[in-house]
């Protein structure tokens, strides 16, 4: 019984003395967010869905239609588009746009949801305007005015 009291007394003294000898050795460094930049871009791209070097490729289509080769695309068709920026200070960088793209409308808007290169962690919006369409060659020239916030 006496040993039990000594053990409890030693434990209580240890718990009282332990905080006195403890120190916090780490230095906290506050997080500093990188400065955000806003870029206003204006460029044109030539979008081709067929031919020798297409820039748009159909990657999924709804299963409600038969394998017809009609030029009209059914609702729900999903395309991957690759039109790289190849000139100026953003050469080699790219933007990721995500949106419904009603190509029959002359003007439309898409959301900028990311990017790479100088557009890392980008967000913003892009206004797209069809300037010229050649249905026999499956080519379209699109004007893009984008406002992009990036690091």
C-alpha positions as a printed Julia matrix, in Angstrom:
151×3 Matrix{Float64}:
   0.0    0.0     0.0
   2.84   2.34    0.94
   4.56   1.6    -2.43
   1.37   2.5    -4.26
   1.24   5.94   -2.53
   4.88   6.59   -3.41
   4.23   5.69   -7.05
   1.25   8.06   -7.2
   3.22  10.85   -5.52
   6.1   10.41   -7.99
   3.68  10.48  -10.94
   2.01  13.69   -9.69
   5.39  15.4    -9.12
   6.54  14.37  -12.6
   3.39  15.82  -14.19
   3.85  19.1   -12.33
   7.53  19.43  -13.23
   7.37  18.25  -16.85
   5.83  21.42  -18.34
   8.53  23.55  -16.68
  11.31  21.82  -18.65
   9.5   21.62  -22.01
  10.22  24.21  -24.68
   8.85  24.82  -28.16
  11.82  24.73  -30.56
  10.07  25.24  -33.91
   9.81  28.6   -35.64
   6.45  29.19  -37.32
   6.65  30.76  -40.74
   3.46  32.38  -42.0
   2.21  31.27  -45.42
   2.75  33.86  -48.13
   0.63  33.28  -51.2
   2.35  33.88  -54.55
   1.34  37.1   -56.24
  -1.54  36.61  -58.65
  -1.38  37.99  -62.16
  -4.24  38.81  -64.5
  -3.59  38.27  -68.2
  -5.88  39.48  -70.96
  -5.31  37.26  -74.0
  -6.55  37.75  -77.54
  -5.74  35.14  -80.17
  -7.21  33.14  -83.04
  -7.06  29.4   -83.59
  -7.92  27.17  -86.5
 -10.0   24.23  -85.31
 -10.11  21.16  -87.6
 -12.11  17.99  -86.85
 -10.94  16.0   -89.88
  -8.2   15.96  -92.47
  -4.53  15.23  -92.17
  -3.81  17.04  -88.88
  -7.04  17.42  -86.88
  -6.95  19.59  -83.75
 -10.27  18.26  -82.38
 -10.98  14.58  -81.9
 -14.29  12.97  -80.94
 -13.55  10.9   -77.81
 -17.08   9.97  -76.7
 -20.57  10.11  -78.08
 -23.94   9.09  -76.72
 -25.03   5.52  -77.23
 -28.51   6.58  -78.39
 -27.57   6.9   -82.05
 -26.39   4.38  -84.58
 -22.97   4.68  -86.14
 -24.1    7.16  -88.73
 -21.64   9.42  -90.47
 -23.93  12.43  -90.51
 -22.21  15.81  -90.2
 -24.57  16.85  -87.4
 -23.14  15.9   -84.01
 -25.61  14.52  -81.49
 -26.12  16.09  -78.09
 -23.55  14.82  -75.6
 -20.61  14.42  -77.99
 -17.31  14.96  -76.18
 -14.24  16.31  -77.97
 -10.63  16.75  -76.96
  -9.17  19.9   -78.52
  -5.47  20.63  -78.83
  -4.6   24.14  -80.01
  -1.28  25.05  -78.33
  -0.01  28.58  -77.83
   3.11  28.74  -79.97
   4.16  32.39  -80.0
   4.82  35.26  -77.61
   5.68  35.18  -73.95
   3.26  32.29  -73.28
   4.91  29.96  -75.81
   4.59  26.36  -74.59
   1.93  27.18  -72.0
  -1.64  25.95  -72.26
  -5.08  26.69  -70.84
  -7.7   24.16  -69.87
 -11.19  25.23  -70.87
 -14.3   23.4   -69.78
 -17.77  24.18  -70.96
 -20.61  23.39  -73.21
 -19.63  24.59  -76.68
 -22.68  25.23  -78.85
 -20.79  25.59  -82.14
 -23.92  26.69  -83.98
 -23.94  29.91  -81.93
 -21.6   32.61  -83.19
 -20.58  33.78  -79.71
 -20.16  31.63  -76.6
 -18.29  31.53  -73.3
 -16.11  28.88  -71.65
 -14.63  28.58  -68.16
 -10.86  28.5   -67.67
 -10.32  25.76  -65.08
  -6.55  25.31  -65.15
  -3.42  25.4   -67.19
   0.26  24.6   -67.33
   3.47  26.52  -67.86
   2.89  30.2   -67.17
  -0.81  29.45  -66.56
  -0.31  27.15  -63.58
  -3.4   27.18  -61.31
  -5.26  29.42  -63.76
  -8.9   30.34  -63.57
 -11.06  32.76  -65.46
 -13.22  32.83  -68.56
 -12.87  32.91  -72.34
 -15.19  34.43  -74.89
 -15.18  32.5   -78.15
 -16.44  33.91  -81.43
 -16.63  31.94  -84.68
 -15.06  34.04  -87.44
 -15.09  31.62  -90.37
 -16.4   28.12  -91.03
 -15.56  25.92  -94.01
 -17.76  22.84  -93.79
 -16.2   21.1   -96.81
 -12.73  21.21  -95.25
 -14.09  20.78  -91.68
 -12.27  23.86  -90.5
 -13.3   26.74  -88.29
 -11.41  29.9   -87.32
 -12.29  30.97  -83.78
 -11.39  34.23  -82.03
 -10.68  33.88  -78.33
 -10.59  36.69  -75.76
  -9.65  35.28  -72.37
  -9.24  36.83  -68.93
  -6.99  34.57  -66.88
  -5.94  34.85  -63.22
  -2.78  32.81  -62.56
   0.39  32.68  -60.43
